[in-house]
Amino acid sequence: VLLPPITTIDTDKFAKIIVDSVPNRGRTTLVSTGSIINKMAAIFGTHIFVWSLVEADNEDPKQFETNTVFDSYSLISGRYEGSFYVPPFRNLKPSGFAFGKKTIIGLYENYLVAYETEDFFLKR
C-alpha cells in the first residue's frame, strides 16, 4: 500500500543550526544543533500520532507546559485531524506512549498509566 505524503502542521521548515569557525585550528564546528520539534511518533490503525514539543501559536501556554501534546494525522489522506493533550501522572512527565482503540498508554518513570479516551480518531 502506497501511503500519501504527510506534512505536519509544525511551522519550522528548516533546522536552525549555528556554525562557527575555529580560526587558529582551521576548522568549522557546530555551535548549536537546533531544537527538537517532535519527540516521537506512533501509529495505530490509520492514524499517526506525533508528540509535539513546539507550542502552537493558538495554544494556551499553561496547557502546553503542563500536558503532553499530540497531533493526529490520517495515514489514508495525509491530513491533519486534530491535537489532544495527555495529562501528567503524579507531576511526572512521560517518556513514551502507545495507542489502542480507546486507550492511550503512557510510561512515567516506573509507572505504566492507561488513559481511556472517546476521541474520534482513536475509535476507527
PDB file of C-alpha atoms in Angstrom:
ATOM      1  CA  VAL A   1       0.000   0.000   0.000  1.00  0.00           C
ATOM      2  CA  LEU A   2       1.406   3.354  -1.019  1.00  0.00           C
ATOM      3  CA  LEU A   3       0.766   5.982   1.651  1.00  0.00           C
ATOM      4  CA  PRO A   4       0.311   9.675   0.854  1.00  0.00           C
ATOM      5  CA  PRO A   5       2.990  12.159   1.902  1.00  0.00           C
ATOM      6  CA  ILE A   6       2.221  13.691   5.281  1.00  0.00           C
ATOM      7  CA  THR A   7       3.202  17.239   6.135  1.00  0.00           C
ATOM      8  CA  THR A   8       2.975  18.183   9.790  1.00  0.00           C
ATOM      9  CA  ILE A   9       1.429  21.434  10.990  1.00  0.00           C
ATOM     10  CA  ASP A  10       4.714  22.469  12.628  1.00  0.00           C
ATOM     11  CA  THR A  11       5.806  25.877  11.370  1.00  0.00           C
ATOM     12  CA  ASP A  12       9.530  25.048  11.448  1.00  0.00           C
ATOM     13  CA  LYS A  13      10.573  24.088   7.929  1.00  0.00           C
ATOM     14  CA  PHE A  14      14.360  24.134   8.302  1.00  0.00           C
ATOM     15  CA  ALA A  15      16.797  23.077  11.011  1.00  0.00           C
ATOM     16  CA  LYS A  16      18.091  26.061  12.983  1.00  0.00           C
ATOM     17  CA  ILE A  17      21.775  25.329  13.393  1.00  0.00           C
ATOM     18  CA  ILE A  18      24.655  27.696  14.040  1.00  0.00           C
ATOM     19  CA  VAL A  19      28.082  27.029  12.531  1.00  0.00           C
ATOM     20  CA  ASP A  20      31.257  28.862  13.538  1.00  0.00           C
ATOM     21  CA  SER A  21      34.906  28.600  12.626  1.00  0.00           C
ATOM     22  CA  VAL A  22      37.858  27.965  14.901  1.00  0.00           C
ATOM     23  CA  PRO A  23      40.450  30.278  13.266  1.00  0.00           C
ATOM     24  CA  ASN A  24      43.602  29.023  14.981  1.00  0.00           C
ATOM     25  CA  ARG A  25      42.779  25.420  14.049  1.00  0.00           C
ATOM     26  CA  GLY A  26      41.333  25.993  10.575  1.00  0.00           C
ATOM     27  CA  ARG A  27      38.183  24.067  11.460  1.00  0.00           C
ATOM     28  CA  THR A  28      34.457  24.613  11.444  1.00  0.00           C
ATOM     29  CA  THR A  29      32.230  23.432  14.279  1.00  0.00           C
ATOM     30  CA  LEU A  30      28.574  23.353  15.264  1.00  0.00           C
ATOM     31  CA  VAL A  31      27.748  25.911  17.936  1.00  0.00           C
ATOM     32  CA  SER A  32      24.087  24.880  18.135  1.00  0.00           C
ATOM     33  CA  THR A  33      22.331  21.873  16.635  1.00  0.00           C
ATOM     34  CA  GLY A  34      18.888  23.469  16.762  1.00  0.00           C
ATOM     35  CA  SER A  35      15.832  22.384  18.634  1.00  0.00           C
ATOM     36  CA  ILE A  36      13.922  19.135  18.563  1.00  0.00           C
ATOM     37  CA  ILE A  37      10.451  19.685  17.085  1.00  0.00           C
ATOM     38  CA  ASN A  38       8.859  16.267  17.724  1.00  0.00           C
ATOM     39  CA  LYS A  39       9.803  13.738  20.378  1.00  0.00           C
ATOM     40  CA  MET A  40       8.247  10.575  18.911  1.00  0.00           C
ATOM     41  CA  ALA A  41       5.529   9.246  16.657  1.00  0.00           C
ATOM     42  CA  ALA A  42       3.281   6.212  16.984  1.00  0.00           C
ATOM     43  CA  ILE A  43       0.918   4.535  14.546  1.00  0.00           C
ATOM     44  CA  PHE A  44      -2.429   2.994  15.407  1.00  0.00           C
ATOM     45  CA  GLY A  45      -4.819   1.831  12.710  1.00  0.00           C
ATOM     46  CA  THR A  46      -4.998   4.504  10.030  1.00  0.00           C
ATOM     47  CA  HIS A  47      -3.532   7.265  12.183  1.00  0.00           C
ATOM     48  CA  ILE A  48      -0.109   8.559  13.091  1.00  0.00           C
ATOM     49  CA  PHE A  49       0.246  10.450  16.361  1.00  0.00           C
ATOM     50  CA  VAL A  50       3.148  12.903  16.606  1.00  0.00           C
ATOM     51  CA  TRP A  51       4.342  14.086  20.036  1.00  0.00           C
ATOM     52  CA  SER A  52       4.894  17.802  19.514  1.00  0.00           C
ATOM     53  CA  LEU A  53       7.480  19.724  21.540  1.00  0.00           C
ATOM     54  CA  VAL A  54       6.706  23.110  19.979  1.00  0.00           C
ATOM     55  CA  GLU A  55       3.881  25.287  21.265  1.00  0.00           C
ATOM     56  CA  ALA A  56       1.392  26.294  18.571  1.00  0.00           C
ATOM     57  CA  ASP A  57       0.551  29.965  18.022  1.00  0.00           C
ATOM     58  CA  ASN A  58      -3.065  29.390  19.098  1.00  0.00           C
ATOM     59  CA  GLU A  59      -2.200  27.215  22.100  1.00  0.00           C
ATOM     60  CA  ASP A  60      -2.652  28.126  25.752  1.00  0.00           C
ATOM     61  CA  PRO A  61       0.932  28.319  27.149  1.00  0.00           C
ATOM     62  CA  LYS A  62      -0.115  26.871  30.541  1.00  0.00           C
ATOM     63  CA  GLN A  63      -1.862  23.886  28.898  1.00  0.00           C
ATOM     64  CA  PHE A  64       1.164  23.257  26.699  1.00  0.00           C
ATOM     65  CA  GLU A  65       3.600  23.466  29.620  1.00  0.00           C
ATOM     66  CA  THR A  66       1.521  21.170  31.844  1.00  0.00           C
ATOM     67  CA  ASN A  67       0.432  18.484  29.358  1.00  0.00           C
ATOM     68  CA  THR A  68       1.897  16.383  26.560  1.00  0.00           C
ATOM     69  CA  VAL A  69       0.566  17.417  23.132  1.00  0.00           C
ATOM     70  CA  PHE A  70      -0.113  15.013  20.272  1.00  0.00           C
ATOM     71  CA  ASP A  71      -1.056  15.920  16.718  1.00  0.00           C
ATOM     72  CA  SER A  72      -3.055  13.311  14.806  1.00  0.00           C
ATOM     73  CA  TYR A  73      -2.756  12.735  11.050  1.00  0.00           C
ATOM     74  CA  SER A  74      -4.594  10.353   8.740  1.00  0.00           C
ATOM     75  CA  LEU A  75      -2.412   7.758   7.034  1.00  0.00           C
ATOM     76  CA  ILE A  76      -5.098   7.491   4.335  1.00  0.00           C
ATOM     77  CA  SER A  77      -5.361  11.149   3.305  1.00  0.00           C
ATOM     78  CA  GLY A  78      -2.223  12.583   4.927  1.00  0.00           C
ATOM     79  CA  ARG A  79      -4.342  15.325   6.518  1.00  0.00           C
ATOM     80  CA  TYR A  80      -4.112  16.803   9.999  1.00  0.00           C
ATOM     81  CA  GLU A  81      -7.065  15.568  12.129  1.00  0.00           C
ATOM     82  CA  GLY A  82      -6.599  17.428  15.385  1.00  0.00           C
ATOM     83  CA  SER A  83      -4.498  17.770  18.514  1.00  0.00           C
ATOM     84  CA  PHE A  84      -5.059  16.495  22.020  1.00  0.00           C
ATOM     85  CA  TYR A  85      -3.461  16.717  25.456  1.00  0.00           C
ATOM     86  CA  VAL A  86      -2.346  13.864  27.709  1.00  0.00           C
ATOM     87  CA  PRO A  87      -2.024  14.933  31.361  1.00  0.00           C
ATOM     88  CA  PRO A  88       0.956  14.303  33.632  1.00  0.00           C
ATOM     89  CA  PHE A  89       0.852  11.500  36.194  1.00  0.00           C
ATOM     90  CA  ARG A  90       1.796  12.415  39.767  1.00  0.00           C
ATOM     91  CA  ASN A  91       3.520  15.519  38.372  1.00  0.00           C
ATOM     92  CA  LEU A  92       5.751  13.294  36.216  1.00  0.00           C
ATOM     93  CA  LYS A  93       6.429  13.919  32.541  1.00  0.00           C
ATOM     94  CA  PRO A  94       6.134  10.869  30.268  1.00  0.00           C
ATOM     95  CA  SER A  95       8.966   9.178  28.418  1.00  0.00           C
ATOM     96  CA  GLY A  96       6.884   7.141  25.947  1.00  0.00           C
ATOM     97  CA  PHE A  97       3.418   6.271  24.694  1.00  0.00           C
ATOM     98  CA  ALA A  98       1.446   3.558  22.904  1.00  0.00           C
ATOM     99  CA  PHE A  99      -2.048   3.807  21.429  1.00  0.00           C
ATOM    100  CA  GLY A 100      -5.012   1.446  21.299  1.00  0.00           C
ATOM    101  CA  LYS A 101      -8.627   1.610  20.118  1.00  0.00           C
ATOM    102  CA  LYS A 102      -9.860   3.651  23.091  1.00  0.00           C
ATOM    103  CA  THR A 103      -6.689   3.714  25.178  1.00  0.00           C
ATOM    104  CA  ILE A 104      -3.533   5.764  25.431  1.00  0.00           C
ATOM    105  CA  ILE A 105      -0.776   4.131  27.475  1.00  0.00           C
ATOM    106  CA  GLY A 106       1.928   6.356  28.939  1.00  0.00           C
ATOM    107  CA  LEU A 107       5.230   5.434  30.560  1.00  0.00           C
ATOM    108  CA  TYR A 108       6.072   7.689  33.521  1.00  0.00           C
ATOM    109  CA  GLU A 109       9.331   6.638  35.235  1.00  0.00           C
ATOM    110  CA  ASN A 110       8.304   3.376  36.998  1.00  0.00           C
ATOM    111  CA  TYR A 111       4.595   3.700  36.154  1.00  0.00           C
ATOM    112  CA  LEU A 112       2.588   2.455  33.200  1.00  0.00           C
ATOM    113  CA  VAL A 113      -0.625   4.507  33.002  1.00  0.00           C
ATOM    114  CA  ALA A 114      -3.636   3.759  30.782  1.00  0.00           C
ATOM    115  CA  TYR A 115      -5.975   6.588  29.785  1.00  0.00           C
ATOM    116  CA  GLU A 116      -9.381   5.800  28.348  1.00  0.00           C
ATOM    117  CA  THR A 117     -10.482   8.119  25.581  1.00  0.00           C
ATOM    118  CA  GLU A 118     -13.512   8.822  23.452  1.00  0.00           C
ATOM    119  CA  ASP A 119     -11.596  10.885  20.877  1.00  0.00           C
ATOM    120  CA  PHE A 120     -12.950  10.271  17.372  1.00  0.00           C
ATOM    121  CA  PHE A 121      -9.649   9.347  15.760  1.00  0.00           C
ATOM    122  CA  LEU A 122      -8.886   6.508  18.190  1.00  0.00           C
ATOM    123  CA  LYS A 123     -12.254   4.775  17.619  1.00  0.00           C
ATOM    124  CA  ARG A 124     -11.673   3.954  13.960  1.00  0.00           C
TER     125      ARG A 124
END
